Coordinates of C-alpha atoms in Angstrom, one line a residue:
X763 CA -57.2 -2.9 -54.6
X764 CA -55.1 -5.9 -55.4
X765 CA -52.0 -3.8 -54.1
X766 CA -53.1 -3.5 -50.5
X767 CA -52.8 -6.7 -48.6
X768 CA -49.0 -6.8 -50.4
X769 CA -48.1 -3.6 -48.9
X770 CA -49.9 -5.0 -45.8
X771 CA -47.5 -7.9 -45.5
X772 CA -44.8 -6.2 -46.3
X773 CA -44.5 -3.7 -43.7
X774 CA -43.7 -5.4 -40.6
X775 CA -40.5 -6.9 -42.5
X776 CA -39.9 -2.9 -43.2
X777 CA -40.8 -1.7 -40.0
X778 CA -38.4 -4.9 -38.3
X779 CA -35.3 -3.8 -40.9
X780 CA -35.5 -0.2 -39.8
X781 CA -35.8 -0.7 -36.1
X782 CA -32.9 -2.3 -36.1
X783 CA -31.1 -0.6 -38.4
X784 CA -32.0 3.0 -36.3
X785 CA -31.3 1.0 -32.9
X786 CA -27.6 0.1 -34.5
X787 CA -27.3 4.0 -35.5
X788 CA -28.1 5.0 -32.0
X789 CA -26.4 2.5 -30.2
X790 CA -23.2 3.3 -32.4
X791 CA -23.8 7.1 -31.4
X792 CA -24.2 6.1 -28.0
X793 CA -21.0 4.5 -27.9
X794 CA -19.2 7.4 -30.1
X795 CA -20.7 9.9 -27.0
X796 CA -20.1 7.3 -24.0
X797 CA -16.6 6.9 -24.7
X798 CA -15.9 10.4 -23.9
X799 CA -18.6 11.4 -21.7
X800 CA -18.9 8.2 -19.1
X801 CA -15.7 5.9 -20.2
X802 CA -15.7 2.7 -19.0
X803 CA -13.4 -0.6 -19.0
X804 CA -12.9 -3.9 -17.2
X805 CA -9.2 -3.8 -17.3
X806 CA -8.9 -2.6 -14.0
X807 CA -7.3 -4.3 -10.5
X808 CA -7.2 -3.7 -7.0
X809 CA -4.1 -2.9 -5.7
X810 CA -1.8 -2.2 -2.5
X811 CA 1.8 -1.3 -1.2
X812 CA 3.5 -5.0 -1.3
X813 CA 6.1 -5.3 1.6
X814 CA 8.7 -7.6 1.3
X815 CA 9.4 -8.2 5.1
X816 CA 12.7 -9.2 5.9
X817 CA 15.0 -9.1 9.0
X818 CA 17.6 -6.3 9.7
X819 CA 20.1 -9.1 11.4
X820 CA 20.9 -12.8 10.4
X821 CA 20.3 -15.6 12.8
X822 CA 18.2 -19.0 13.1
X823 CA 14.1 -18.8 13.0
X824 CA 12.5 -20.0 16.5
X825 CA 9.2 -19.3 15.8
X826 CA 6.8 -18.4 13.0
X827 CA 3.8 -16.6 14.8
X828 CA 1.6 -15.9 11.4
X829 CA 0.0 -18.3 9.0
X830 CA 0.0 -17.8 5.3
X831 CA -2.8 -15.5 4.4
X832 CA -3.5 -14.4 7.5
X833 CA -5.3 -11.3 8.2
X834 CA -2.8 -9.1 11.1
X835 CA -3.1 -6.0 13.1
X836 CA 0.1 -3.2 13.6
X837 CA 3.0 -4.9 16.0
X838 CA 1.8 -8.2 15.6
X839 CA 4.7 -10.5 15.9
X840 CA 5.5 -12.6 12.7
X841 CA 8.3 -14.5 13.3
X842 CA 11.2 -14.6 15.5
X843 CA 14.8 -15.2 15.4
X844 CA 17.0 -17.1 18.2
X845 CA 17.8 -13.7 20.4
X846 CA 20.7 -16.0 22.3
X847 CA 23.8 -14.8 20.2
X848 CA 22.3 -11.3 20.3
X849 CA 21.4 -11.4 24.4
X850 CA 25.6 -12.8 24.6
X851 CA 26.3 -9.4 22.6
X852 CA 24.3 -7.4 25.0
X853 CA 26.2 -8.7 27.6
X854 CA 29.5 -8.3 26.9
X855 CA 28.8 -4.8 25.5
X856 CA 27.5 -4.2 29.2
X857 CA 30.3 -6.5 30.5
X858 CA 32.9 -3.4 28.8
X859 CA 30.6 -1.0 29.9
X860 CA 30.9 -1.9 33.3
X861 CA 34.6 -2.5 33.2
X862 CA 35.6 0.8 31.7
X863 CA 33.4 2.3 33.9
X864 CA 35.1 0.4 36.9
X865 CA 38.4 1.9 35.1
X866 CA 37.4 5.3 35.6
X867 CA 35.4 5.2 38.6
X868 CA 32.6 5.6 37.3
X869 CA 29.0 3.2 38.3
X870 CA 27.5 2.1 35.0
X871 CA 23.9 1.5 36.2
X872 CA 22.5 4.3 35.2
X873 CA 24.2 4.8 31.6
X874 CA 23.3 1.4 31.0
X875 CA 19.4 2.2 31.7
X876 CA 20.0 5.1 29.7
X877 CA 21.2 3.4 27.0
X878 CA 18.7 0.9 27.1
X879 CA 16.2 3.6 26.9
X880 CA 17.7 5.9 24.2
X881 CA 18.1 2.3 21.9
X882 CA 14.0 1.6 22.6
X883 CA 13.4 5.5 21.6
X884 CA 15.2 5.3 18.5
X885 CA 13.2 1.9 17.2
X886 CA 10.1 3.6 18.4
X887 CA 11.0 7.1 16.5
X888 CA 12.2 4.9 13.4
X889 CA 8.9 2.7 13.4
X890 CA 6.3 6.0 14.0
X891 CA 8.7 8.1 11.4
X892 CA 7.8 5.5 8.9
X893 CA 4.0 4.9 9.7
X894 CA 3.6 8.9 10.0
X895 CA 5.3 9.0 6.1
X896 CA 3.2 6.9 5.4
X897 CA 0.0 8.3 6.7
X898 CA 1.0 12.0 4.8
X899 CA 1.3 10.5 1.8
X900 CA -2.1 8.6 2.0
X901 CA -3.7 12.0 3.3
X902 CA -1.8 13.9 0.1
X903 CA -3.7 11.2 -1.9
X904 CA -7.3 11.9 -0.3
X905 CA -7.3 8.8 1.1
X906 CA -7.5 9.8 4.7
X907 CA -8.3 13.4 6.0
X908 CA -6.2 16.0 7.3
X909 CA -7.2 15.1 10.7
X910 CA -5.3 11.8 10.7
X911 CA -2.0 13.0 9.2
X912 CA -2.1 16.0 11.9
X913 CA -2.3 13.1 14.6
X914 CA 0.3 10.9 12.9
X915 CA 2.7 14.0 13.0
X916 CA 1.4 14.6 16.9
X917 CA 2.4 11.1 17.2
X918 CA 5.8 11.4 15.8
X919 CA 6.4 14.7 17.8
X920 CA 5.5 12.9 20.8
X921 CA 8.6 10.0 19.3
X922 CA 10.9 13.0 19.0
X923 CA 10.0 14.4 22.7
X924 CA 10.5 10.9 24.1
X925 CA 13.9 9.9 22.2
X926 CA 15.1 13.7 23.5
X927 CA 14.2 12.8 27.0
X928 CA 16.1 9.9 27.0
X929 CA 19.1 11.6 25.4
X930 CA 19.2 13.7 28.2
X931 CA 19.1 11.1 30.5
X932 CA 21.6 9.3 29.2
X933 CA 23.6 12.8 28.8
X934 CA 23.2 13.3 32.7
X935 CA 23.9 9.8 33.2
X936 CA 27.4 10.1 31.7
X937 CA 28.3 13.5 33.1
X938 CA 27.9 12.1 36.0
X939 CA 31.1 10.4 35.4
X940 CA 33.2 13.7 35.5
X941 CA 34.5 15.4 32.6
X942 CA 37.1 12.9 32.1
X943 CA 34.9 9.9 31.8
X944 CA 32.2 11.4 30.1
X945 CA 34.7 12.7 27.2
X946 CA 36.9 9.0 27.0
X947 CA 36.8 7.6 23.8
X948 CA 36.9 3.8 25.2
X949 CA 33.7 4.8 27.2
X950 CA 32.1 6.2 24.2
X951 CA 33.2 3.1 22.2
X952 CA 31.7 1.1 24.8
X953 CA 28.5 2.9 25.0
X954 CA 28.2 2.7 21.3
X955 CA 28.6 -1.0 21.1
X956 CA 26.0 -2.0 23.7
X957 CA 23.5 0.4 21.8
X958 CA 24.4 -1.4 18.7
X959 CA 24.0 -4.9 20.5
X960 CA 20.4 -3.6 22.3
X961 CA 19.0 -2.5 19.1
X962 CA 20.1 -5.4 17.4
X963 CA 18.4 -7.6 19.8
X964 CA 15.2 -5.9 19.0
X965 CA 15.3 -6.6 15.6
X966 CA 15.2 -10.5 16.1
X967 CA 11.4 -9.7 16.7
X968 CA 9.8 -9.3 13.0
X969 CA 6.0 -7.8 13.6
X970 CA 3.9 -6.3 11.3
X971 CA 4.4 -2.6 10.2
X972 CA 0.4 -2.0 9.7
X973 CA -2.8 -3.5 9.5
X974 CA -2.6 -6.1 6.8
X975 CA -2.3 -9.9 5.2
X976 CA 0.7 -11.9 4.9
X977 CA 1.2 -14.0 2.3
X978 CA 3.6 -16.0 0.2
X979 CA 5.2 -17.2 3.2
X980 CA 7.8 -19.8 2.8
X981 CA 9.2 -20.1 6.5
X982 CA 9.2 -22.6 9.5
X983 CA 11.5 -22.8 12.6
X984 CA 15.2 -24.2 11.4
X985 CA 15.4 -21.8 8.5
X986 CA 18.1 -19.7 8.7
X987 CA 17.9 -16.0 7.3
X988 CA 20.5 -13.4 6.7
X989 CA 20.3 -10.2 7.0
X990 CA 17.6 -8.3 4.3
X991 CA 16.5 -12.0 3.0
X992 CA 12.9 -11.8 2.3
X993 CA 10.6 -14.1 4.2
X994 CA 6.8 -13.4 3.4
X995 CA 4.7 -10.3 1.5
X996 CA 3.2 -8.1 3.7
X997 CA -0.1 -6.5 1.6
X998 CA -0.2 -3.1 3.4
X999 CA -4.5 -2.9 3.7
X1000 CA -4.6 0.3 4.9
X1001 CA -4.7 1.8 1.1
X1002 CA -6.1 -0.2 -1.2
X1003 CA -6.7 1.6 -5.1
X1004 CA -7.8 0.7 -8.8
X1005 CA -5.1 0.8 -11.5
X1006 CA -7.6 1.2 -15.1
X1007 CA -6.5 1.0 -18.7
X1008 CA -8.0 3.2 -20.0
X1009 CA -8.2 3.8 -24.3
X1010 CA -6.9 6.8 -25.5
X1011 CA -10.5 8.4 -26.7
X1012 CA -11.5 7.9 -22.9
X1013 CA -9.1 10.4 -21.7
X1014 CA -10.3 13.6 -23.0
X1015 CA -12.0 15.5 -20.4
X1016 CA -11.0 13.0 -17.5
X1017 CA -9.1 14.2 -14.9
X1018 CA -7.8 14.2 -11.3
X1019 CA -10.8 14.0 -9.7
X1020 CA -13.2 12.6 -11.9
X1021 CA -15.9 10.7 -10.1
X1022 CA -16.4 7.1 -10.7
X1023 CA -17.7 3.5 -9.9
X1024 CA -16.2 0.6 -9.0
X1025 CA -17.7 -3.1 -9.2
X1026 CA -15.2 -6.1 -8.6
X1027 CA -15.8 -9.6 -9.9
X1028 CA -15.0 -10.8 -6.2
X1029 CA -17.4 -8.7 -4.6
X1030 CA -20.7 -9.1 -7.1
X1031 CA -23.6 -6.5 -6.2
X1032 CA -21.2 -4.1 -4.6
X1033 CA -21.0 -0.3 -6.3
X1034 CA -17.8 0.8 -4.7
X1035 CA -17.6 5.2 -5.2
X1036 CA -14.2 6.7 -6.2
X1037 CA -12.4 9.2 -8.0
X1038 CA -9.6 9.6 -10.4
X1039 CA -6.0 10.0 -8.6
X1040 CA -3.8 10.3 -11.5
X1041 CA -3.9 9.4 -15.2
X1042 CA -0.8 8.3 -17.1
X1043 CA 1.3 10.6 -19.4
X1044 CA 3.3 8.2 -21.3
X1045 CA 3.9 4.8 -22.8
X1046 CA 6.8 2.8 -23.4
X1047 CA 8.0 0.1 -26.3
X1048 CA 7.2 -2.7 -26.9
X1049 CA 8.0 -4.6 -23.8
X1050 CA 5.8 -5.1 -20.6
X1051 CA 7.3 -2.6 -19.1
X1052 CA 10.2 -0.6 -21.8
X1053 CA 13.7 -0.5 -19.3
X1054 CA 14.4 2.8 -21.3
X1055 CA 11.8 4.9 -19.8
X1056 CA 10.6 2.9 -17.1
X1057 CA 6.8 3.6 -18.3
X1058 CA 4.0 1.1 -18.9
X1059 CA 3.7 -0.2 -22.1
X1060 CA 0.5 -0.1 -24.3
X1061 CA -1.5 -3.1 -24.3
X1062 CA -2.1 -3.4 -27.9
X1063 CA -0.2 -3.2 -31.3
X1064 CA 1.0 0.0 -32.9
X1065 CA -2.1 0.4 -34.6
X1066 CA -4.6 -0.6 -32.7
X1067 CA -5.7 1.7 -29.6
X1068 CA -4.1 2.1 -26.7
X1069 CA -4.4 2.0 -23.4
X1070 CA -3.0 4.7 -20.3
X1071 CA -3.1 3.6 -16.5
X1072 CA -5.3 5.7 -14.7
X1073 CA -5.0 5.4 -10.9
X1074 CA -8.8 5.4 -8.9
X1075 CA -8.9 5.6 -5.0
X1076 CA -11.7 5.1 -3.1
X1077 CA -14.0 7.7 -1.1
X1078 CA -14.1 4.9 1.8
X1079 CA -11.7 2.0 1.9
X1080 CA -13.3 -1.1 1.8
X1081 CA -12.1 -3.4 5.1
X1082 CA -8.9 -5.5 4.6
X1083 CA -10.8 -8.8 4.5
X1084 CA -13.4 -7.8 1.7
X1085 CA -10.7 -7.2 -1.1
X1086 CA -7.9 -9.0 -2.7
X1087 CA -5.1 -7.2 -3.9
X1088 CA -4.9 -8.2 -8.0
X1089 CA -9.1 -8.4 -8.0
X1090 CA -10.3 -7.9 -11.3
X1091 CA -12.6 -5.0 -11.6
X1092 CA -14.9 -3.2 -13.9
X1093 CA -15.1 0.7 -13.9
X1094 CA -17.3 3.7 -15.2
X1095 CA -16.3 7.5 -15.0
X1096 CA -18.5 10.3 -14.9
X1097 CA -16.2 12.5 -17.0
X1098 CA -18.9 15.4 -18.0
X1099 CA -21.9 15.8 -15.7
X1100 CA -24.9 14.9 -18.2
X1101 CA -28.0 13.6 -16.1
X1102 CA -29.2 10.8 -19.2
X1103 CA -25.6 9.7 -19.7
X1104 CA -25.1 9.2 -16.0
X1105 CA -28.2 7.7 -15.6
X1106 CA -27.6 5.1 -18.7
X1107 CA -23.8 4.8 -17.3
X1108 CA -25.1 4.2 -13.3
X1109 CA -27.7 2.0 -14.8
X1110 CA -25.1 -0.6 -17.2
X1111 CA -22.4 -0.5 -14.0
X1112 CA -25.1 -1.8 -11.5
X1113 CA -26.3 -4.3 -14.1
X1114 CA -22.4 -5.7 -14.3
X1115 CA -22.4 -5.4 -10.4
X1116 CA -25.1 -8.1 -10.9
X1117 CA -23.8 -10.3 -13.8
X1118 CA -20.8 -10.6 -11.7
X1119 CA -23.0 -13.5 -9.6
X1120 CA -22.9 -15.3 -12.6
X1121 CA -18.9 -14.9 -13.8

């Protein structure tokens, strides 16, 4: 009888030392299952196509049209360059239009027109060429559907049938001064340099190539710039994407395609849905990034794990001024469809999403 109030007292010590001993076994096995089931990390950024936006001719800057950090639509103007030494050009180039034309009878109104409008059809063509690349590779990605990359090649169709119409023109315009004077090199050489001269007066007007932010900008009127001498950083916001680090054990049965979540320290109570784009196949040196192989290197010491970047794209962009390219961000992936495992993972992402109000 003595014996019972002893065992009494001692078995909510017992009961206390094996509760948490079993919830240390099962949150170890949690972890052990989690790893591979619903990976997760928090060494993940947002990230975007950086343009370094630079002029295609040299001159003086007359204007800066943007602030830093400013928030600016496709064709806005950024900055501008003095156009005077570049309208000169245009002029003489007409001026020896006109005079060989004189020389071989010829009136150089209309080739001049016509030259004016094939120089505007190539810029246009070179501009939608490059917004339609970009727009096919985005689509190749997922990030926009096949819809918009059939319009942004409609678009650049439209650039051809334009800059082909205006090649005719200018084709008629210059048979119209006779075999001779169409086929005479001065002529040609004279049509060539007033194209050269329009289209370089174009290019003293910098805008932006997309919707976007400009930043680092280190430019005000009286700077000089030479040709291809950066001036800002265009963040392209038309795509933005995750780059994870992901641990090695996290990689088994992810792969292109995977679905996941998104929550961003910047943007606390948001669950942002994505999936897996790509996941890294190799791993340089020692160095940030090894100049041997060009590849990412690990993040951590021979032996210790190490990390592959796995590339996660939205299933709906987020708007420009919501996310900052470099935001850190915290990530779960649903690697094997298992309803308690994605039910625990949803659960611990949304409670981060929360906790991020207080980081």
């Amino acid at each position: 009888m003595s014996d019972t109030p002893i065992s009494a007292k001692r078995d909510p010590v017992r009961g206390l030392v094996l509760g948490l001993v079993g919830l240390a076994i099962a949150l170890f096995v949690y972890t052990l299952i989690a790893d591979r089931m619903t990976p997760s990390t928090s060494q993940a950024t947002a990230q975007a196509f950086l343009i370094r936006m630079a002029p295609e001719v040299g001159g003086r800057v007359i204007s800066v049209d943007v602030s830093d950090n400013d928030i600016v639509k496709p064709g806005d103007l950024l900055f501008r360059l003095d156009p005077r030494p570049y309208e000169i050009a245009v002029a003489q180039a007409e001026a020896r239009v006109a005079q060989v034309g004189q020389t071989l009878g010829a009136s150089t109104a209309a080739v001049e027109t016509a030259q004016a409008r094939v120089a505007e059809a190539l810029a246009a063509r070179s501009n939608t060429r490059e917004q339609t690349a970009r727009v096919l590779e985005l689509v190749r990605r997922g990030v926009y559907p096949p819809a918009r990359g059939e319009d942004a090649q409609a678009s650049l169709a439209r650039a051809d049938a334009t800059l082909q119409g205006a090649v005719s023109e200018l084709e008629r315009a210059r048979q119209n001064l006779g075999p001779a004077g169409a086929a005479n090199p001065q002529l040609r050489d004279a049509l060539s340099a007033l194209e050269r001269a329009q289209l370089d007066l174009l290019r003293t007007r910098v805008v932006a190539p997309s919707t976007g932010v400009v930043t680092n900008l280190n430019l005000s009127p009286g700077s000089y710039l030479a040709p291809g001498q950066a001036a800002l950083t265009f963040i392209d916001g038309r795509a933005y994407w995750v780059s994870a680090l992901m641990r090695e054990n996290n990689l088994e049965h992810m792969q292109p395609g995977t679905l996941v979540e998104m929550v961003f320290d910047a943007l606390p109570g948001r669950v942002f849905a994505g999936r897996v784009e790509s996941i890294g196949w190799g791993l340089g040196g020692t160095a940030p990034v090894d100049q041997a192989t060009g590849l990412l290197s690990p993040t951590k010491p021979n032996n210790d794990t190490r990390r592959f970047p796995v590339t996660l794209l939205f299933n709906e962009q987020p708007p420009v001024r919501t996310l900052r390219y470099g935001s850190q961000a915290s990530i779960v992936a649903y690697a094997v469809s298992h309803p308690v495992m994605n039910a625990i993972a949803a659960a611990v992402i949304r409670l981060r999403s929360v906790l991020a109000y207080l980081s």
